[in-house]
Short mmCIF file of C-alpha atoms and ligand atoms in Angstrom, two decimals:
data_model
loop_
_atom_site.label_atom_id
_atom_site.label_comp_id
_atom_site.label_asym_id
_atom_site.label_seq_id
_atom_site.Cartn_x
_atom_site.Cartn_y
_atom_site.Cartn_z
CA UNK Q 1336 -33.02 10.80 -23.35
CA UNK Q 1337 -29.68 8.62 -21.98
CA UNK Q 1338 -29.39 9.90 -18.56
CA UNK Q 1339 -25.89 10.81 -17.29
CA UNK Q 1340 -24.77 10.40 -13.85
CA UNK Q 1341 -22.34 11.57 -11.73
CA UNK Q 1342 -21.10 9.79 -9.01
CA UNK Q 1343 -19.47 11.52 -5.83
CA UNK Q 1344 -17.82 9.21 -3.14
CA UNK Q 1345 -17.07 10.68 0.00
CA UNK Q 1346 -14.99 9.33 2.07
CA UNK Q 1347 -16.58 9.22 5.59
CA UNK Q 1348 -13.32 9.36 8.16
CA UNK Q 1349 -14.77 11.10 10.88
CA UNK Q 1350 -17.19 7.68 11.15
CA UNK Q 1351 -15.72 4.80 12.65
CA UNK Q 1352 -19.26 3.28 12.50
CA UNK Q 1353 -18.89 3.97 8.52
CA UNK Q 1354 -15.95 1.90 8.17
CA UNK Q 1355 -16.76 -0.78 10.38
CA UNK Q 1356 -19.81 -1.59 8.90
CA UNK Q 1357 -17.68 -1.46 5.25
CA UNK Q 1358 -19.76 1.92 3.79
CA UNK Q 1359 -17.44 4.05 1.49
CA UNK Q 1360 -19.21 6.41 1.26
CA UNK Q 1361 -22.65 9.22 -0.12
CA UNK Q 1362 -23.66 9.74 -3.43
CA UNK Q 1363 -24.70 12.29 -4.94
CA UNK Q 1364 -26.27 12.28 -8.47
CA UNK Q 1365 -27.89 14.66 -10.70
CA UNK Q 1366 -29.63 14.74 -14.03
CA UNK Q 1367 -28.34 15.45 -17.71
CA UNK Q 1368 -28.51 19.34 -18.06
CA UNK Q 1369 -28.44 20.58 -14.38
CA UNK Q 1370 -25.20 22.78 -14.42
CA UNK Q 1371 -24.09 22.72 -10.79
CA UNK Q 1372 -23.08 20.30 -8.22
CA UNK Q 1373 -24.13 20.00 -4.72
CA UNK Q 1374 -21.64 22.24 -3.03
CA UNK Q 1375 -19.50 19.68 -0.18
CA UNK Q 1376 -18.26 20.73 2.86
CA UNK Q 1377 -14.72 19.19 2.60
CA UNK Q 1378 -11.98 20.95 3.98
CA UNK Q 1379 -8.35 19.54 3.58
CA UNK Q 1380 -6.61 18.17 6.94
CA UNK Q 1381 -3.09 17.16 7.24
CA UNK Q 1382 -2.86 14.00 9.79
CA UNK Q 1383 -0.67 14.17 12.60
CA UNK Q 1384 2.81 12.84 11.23
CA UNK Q 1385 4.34 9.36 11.93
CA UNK Q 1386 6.99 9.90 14.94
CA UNK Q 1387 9.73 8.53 11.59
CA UNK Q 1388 8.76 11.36 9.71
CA UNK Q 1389 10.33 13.49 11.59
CA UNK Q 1390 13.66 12.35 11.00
CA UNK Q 1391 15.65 14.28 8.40
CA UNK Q 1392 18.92 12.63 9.48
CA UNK Q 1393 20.67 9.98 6.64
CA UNK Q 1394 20.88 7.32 9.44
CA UNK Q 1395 19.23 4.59 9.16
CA UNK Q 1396 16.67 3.09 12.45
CA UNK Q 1397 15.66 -0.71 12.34
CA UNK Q 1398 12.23 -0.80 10.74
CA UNK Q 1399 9.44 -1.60 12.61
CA UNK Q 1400 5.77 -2.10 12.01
CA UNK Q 1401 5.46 1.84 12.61
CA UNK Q 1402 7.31 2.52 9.06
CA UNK Q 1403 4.70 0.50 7.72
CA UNK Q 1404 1.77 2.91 8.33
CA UNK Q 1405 -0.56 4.25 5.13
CA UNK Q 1406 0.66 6.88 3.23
CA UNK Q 1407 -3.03 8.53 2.73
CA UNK Q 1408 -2.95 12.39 3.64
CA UNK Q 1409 -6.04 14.35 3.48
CA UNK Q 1410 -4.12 17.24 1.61
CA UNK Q 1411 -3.95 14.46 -1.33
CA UNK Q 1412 -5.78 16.11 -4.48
CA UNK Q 1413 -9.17 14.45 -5.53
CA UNK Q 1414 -8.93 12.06 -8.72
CA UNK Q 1415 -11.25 11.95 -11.24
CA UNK Q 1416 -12.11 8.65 -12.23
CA UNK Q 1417 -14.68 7.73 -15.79
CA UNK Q 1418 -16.26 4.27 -14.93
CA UNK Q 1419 -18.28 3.45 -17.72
CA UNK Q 1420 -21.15 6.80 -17.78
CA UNK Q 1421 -20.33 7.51 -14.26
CA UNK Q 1422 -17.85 10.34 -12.92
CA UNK Q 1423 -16.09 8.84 -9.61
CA UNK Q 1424 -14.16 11.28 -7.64
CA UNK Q 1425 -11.88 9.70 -5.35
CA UNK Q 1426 -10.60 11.17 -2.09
CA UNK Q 1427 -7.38 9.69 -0.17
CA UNK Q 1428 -7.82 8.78 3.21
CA UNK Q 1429 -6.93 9.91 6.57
CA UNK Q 1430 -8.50 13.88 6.38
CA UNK Q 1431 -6.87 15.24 9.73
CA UNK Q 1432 -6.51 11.48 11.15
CA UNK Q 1433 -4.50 8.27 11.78
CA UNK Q 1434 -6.07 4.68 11.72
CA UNK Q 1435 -4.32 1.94 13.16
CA UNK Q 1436 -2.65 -0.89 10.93
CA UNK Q 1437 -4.38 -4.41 10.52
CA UNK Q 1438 -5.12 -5.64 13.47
CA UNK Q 1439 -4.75 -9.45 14.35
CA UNK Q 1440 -4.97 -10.46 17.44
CA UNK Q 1441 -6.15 -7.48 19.06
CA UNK Q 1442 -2.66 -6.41 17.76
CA UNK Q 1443 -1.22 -4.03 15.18
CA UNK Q 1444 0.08 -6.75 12.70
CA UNK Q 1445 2.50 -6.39 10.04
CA UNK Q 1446 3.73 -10.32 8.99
CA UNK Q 1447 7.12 -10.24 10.50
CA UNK Q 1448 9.41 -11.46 8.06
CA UNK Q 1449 9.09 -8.42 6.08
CA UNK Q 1450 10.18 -6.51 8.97
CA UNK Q 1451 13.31 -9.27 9.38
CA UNK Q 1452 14.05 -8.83 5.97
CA UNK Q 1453 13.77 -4.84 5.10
CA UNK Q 1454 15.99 -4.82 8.58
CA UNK Q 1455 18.72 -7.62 7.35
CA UNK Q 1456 18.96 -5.37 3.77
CA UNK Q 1457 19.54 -2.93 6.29
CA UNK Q 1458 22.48 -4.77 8.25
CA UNK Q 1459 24.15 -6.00 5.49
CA UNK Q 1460 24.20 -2.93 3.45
CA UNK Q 1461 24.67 -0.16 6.00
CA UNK Q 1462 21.83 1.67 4.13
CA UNK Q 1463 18.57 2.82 4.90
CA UNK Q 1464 15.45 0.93 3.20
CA UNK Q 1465 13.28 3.31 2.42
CA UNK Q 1466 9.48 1.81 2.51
CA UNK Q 1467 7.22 3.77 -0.32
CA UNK Q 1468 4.15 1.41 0.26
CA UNK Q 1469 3.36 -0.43 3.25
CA UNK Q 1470 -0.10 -1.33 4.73
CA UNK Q 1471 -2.88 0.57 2.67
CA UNK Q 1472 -6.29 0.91 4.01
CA UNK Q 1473 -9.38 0.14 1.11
CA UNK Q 1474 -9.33 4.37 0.88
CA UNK Q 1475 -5.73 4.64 -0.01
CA UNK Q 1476 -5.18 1.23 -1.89
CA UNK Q 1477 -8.45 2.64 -4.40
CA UNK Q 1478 -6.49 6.43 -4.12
CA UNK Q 1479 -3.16 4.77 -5.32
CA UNK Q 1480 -4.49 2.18 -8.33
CA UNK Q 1481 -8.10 1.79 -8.98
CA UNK Q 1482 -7.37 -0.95 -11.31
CA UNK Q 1483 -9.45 -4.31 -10.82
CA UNK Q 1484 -6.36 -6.31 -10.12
CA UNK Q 1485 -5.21 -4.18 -6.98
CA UNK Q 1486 -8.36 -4.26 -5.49
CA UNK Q 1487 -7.24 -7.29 -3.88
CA UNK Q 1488 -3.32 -6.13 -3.00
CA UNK Q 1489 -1.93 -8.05 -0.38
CA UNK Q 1490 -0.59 -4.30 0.72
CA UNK Q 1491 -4.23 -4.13 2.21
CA UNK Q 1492 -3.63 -6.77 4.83
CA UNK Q 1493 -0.38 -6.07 5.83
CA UNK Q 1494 1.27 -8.57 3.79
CA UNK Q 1495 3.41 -6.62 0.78
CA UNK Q 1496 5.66 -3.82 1.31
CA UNK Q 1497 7.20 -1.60 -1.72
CA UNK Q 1498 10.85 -0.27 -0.59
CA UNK Q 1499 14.32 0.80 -2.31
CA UNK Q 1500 17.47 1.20 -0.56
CA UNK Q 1501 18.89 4.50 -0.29
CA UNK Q 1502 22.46 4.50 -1.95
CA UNK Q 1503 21.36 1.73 -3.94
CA UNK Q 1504 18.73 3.06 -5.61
CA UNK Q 1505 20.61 2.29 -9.74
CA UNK Q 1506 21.44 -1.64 -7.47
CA UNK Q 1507 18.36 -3.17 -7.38
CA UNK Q 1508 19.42 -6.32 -8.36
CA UNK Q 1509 22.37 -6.52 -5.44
CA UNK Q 1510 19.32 -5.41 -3.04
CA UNK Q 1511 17.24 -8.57 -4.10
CA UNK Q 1512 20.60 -10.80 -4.06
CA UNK Q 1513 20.69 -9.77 -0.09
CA UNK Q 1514 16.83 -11.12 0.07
CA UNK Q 1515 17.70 -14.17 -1.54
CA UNK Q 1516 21.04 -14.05 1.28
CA UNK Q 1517 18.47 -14.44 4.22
CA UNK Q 1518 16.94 -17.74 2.99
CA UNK Q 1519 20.95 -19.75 3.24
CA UNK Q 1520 19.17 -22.75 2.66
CA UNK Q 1521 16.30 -22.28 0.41
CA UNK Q 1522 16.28 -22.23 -3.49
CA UNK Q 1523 14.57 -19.42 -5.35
CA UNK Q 1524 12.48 -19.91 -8.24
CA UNK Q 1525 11.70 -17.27 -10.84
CA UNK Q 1526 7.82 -16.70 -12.16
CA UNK Q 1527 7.65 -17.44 -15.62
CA UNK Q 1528 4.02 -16.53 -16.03
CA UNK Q 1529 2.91 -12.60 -17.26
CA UNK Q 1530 2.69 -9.69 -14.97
CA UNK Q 1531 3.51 -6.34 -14.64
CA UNK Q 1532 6.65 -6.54 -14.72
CA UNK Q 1533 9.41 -6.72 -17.36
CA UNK Q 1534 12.04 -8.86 -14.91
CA UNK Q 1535 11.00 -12.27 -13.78
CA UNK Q 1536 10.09 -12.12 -10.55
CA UNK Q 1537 11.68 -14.41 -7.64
CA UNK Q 1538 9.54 -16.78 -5.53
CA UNK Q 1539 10.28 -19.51 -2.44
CA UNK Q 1540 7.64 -21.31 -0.14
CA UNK Q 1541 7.67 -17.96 2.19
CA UNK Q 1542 7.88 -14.76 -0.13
CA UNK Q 1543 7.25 -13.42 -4.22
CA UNK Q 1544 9.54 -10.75 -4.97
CA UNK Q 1545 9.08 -8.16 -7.82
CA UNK Q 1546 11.20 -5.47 -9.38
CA UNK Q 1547 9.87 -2.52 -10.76
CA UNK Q 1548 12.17 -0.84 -13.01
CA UNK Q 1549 11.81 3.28 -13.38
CA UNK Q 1550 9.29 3.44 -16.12
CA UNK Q 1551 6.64 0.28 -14.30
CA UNK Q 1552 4.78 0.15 -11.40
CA UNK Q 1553 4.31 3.97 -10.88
CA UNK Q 1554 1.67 5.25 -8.88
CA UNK Q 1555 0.92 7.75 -5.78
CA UNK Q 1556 2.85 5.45 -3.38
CA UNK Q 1557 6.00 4.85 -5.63
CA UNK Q 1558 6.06 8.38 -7.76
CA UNK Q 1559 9.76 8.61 -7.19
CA UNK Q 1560 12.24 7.83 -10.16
CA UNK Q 1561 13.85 4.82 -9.04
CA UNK Q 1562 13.16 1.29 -9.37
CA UNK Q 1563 11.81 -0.41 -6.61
CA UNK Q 1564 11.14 -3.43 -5.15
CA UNK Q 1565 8.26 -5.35 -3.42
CA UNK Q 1566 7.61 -7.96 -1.67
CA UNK Q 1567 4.76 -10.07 -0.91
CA UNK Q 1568 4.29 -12.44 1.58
CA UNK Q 1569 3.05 -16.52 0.39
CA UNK Q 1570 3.10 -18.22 3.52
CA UNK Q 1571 2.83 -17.13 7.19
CA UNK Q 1572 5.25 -19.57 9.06
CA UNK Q 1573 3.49 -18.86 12.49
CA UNK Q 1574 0.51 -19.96 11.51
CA UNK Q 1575 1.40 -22.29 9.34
CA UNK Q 1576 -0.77 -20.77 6.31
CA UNK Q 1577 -0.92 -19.46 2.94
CA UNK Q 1578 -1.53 -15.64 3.55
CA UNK Q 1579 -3.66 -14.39 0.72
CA UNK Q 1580 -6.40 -11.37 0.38
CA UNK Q 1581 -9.86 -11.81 1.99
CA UNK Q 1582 -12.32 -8.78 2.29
CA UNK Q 1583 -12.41 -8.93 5.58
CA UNK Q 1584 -8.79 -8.52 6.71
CA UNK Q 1585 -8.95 -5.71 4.65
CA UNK Q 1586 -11.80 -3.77 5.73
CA UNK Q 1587 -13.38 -4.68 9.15
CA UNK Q 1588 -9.34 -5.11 10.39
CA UNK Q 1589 -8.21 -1.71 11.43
CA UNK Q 1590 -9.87 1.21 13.06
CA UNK Q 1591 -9.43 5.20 13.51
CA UNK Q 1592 -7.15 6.89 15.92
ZN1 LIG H 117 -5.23 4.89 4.91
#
C-alpha cells in the first residue's frame, strides 16, 4: 500500500544552537490510516514590538536599519503547504522573540543605500515610506512565499526592501522617478527579460527596481492594496562587490535576542 506522510516542521526559536547550526526544525510522521496527530505543545507568543511600532503619529522619522527588522510574529496562523505526498505546515518566526538583523561585521547590517534612498523619497516628498518587507530571516522568507524562486530573496541578506509612500500610494511611478533623482549622473536601464512583473523594471550598476502593481506580488509581507515597490541591491559600493544570495549570509548571519 502507497504510504502517505505527513510532514510537521517546527520551528525551533527558543534554540539558538538550532539555528546556528542551520536545523529547521522536528518531524513528525505517521502512517496511512492512523487518525490522530501527535498533539504539539505550541502556544502563540507575540514578540516584543519594534520601538517604530509604537508610533501612531502621520509624521514621518528618517529610516534607519531598525525599520528594517522581520515582520514574523508568532501570533501568525500556521500554513498548510502540499509538497508532492507530503503535508508541510509552516510556522512564522519569532514565537515571543526578536532576532537581530544580518550581521556583518559583528554589526547589524542593512546595505546603506537603501536606507539613503527610502530617506531621500522621504526628503523630497515630505511623506512617510512605509517599508512592508525588509530583512526576512529563512523562517519568515519560507512563511511569506514558499516558492522555489524566493528561496534565494536578496530580502534574506539584507539587501531588498519592499516600501510604498504614504500619500502616494495611486503615484508609484513619481516615487520611482525620485529613485532615479538620487543617481544625477547615472542612466537607468529597463529589464527587458520576464519576471513577475507586468512593468519593466529599472536597473543601474548599484540597484534593480520593481513595481508591483495591486493585483502582483501579494503575499504576507505586502497584503495591503496598493502597489508597491522594491528594491534590490546589485552592487555594494563599499566593498566594491556584486551583492548576491549565498546560504550562508542568510542563515548562520543573525542570531536571537
Ligand atoms: Zn524572522
Amino acid at each position: 500500500m502507497k504510504k502517505y506522510t505527513l510532514l510537521l516542521l517546527i520551528i525551533f526559536f527558543g534554540s539558538l544552537d538550532a539555528h546556528e547550526s542551520g536545523i529547521k526544525g522536528g518531524y513528525i510522521s505517521r502512517k496511512h490510516g492512523e487518525k490522530t496527530l501527535p498533539s504539539l505543545s505550541y502556544e502563540k507568543k507575540q514578540r516584543p514590538p519594534y520601538s517604530w511600532e509604537n508610533d501612531f503619529t502621520r509624521r514621518h522619522f528618517p529610516i534607519t536599519k531598525e525599520h528594517f527588522r522581520c515582520r514574523g510574529s508568532g501570533l501568525n496562523e500556521e500554513r498548510i503547504e502540499i509538497e508532492g505526498e507530503e503535508t508541510v505546515v509552516i510556522r512564522d518566526c519569532l514565537d515571543g522573540h526578536r532576532h537581530t538583523l544580518p550581521i556583518h561585521n559583528d554589526k547589524e547590517f542593512i546595505y546603506p543605500i537603501l536606507i539613503d534612498i527610502l530617506n531621500h523619497i522621504q526628503d523630497q516628498t515630505g511623506k512617510k515610506v512605509v517599508i512592508t518587507s525588509g530583512h526576512r530571516c529563512p523562517d519568515h522568507n519560507r512563511y511569506v512565499d514558499p516558492s522555489k524562486e524566493n528561496e534565494t530573496s536578496k530580502h534574506l541578506i539584507g539587501a531588498e526592501v519592499s516600501f510604498y509612500v504614504e500619500g502616494m500610494e495611486d503615484q508609484p511611478l513619481k516615487v520611482v522617478d525620485h529613485i532615479l533623482g538620487y543617481y544625477p549622473d547615472s542612466n537607468f536601464s529597463r529589464f527587458e527579460k520576464k519576471t513577475n512583473v507586468s512593468t519593466l523594471p529599472w536597473y543601474n550598476k548599484e540597484i534593480f527596481i520593481k513595481l508591483f502593481l495591486e493585483n502582483e506580488g501579494r503575499n504576507k509581507d505586502n497584503s495591503h492594496s496598493f502597489p508597491y515597490l522594491s528594491i534590490q541591491v546589485r552592487f555594494d559600493k563599499d566593498s566594491q562587490e556584486l551583492v548576491s544570495y549565498t546560504w550562508k549570509k542568510a542563515h548562520r548571519g543573525f542570531k536571537k535576542k
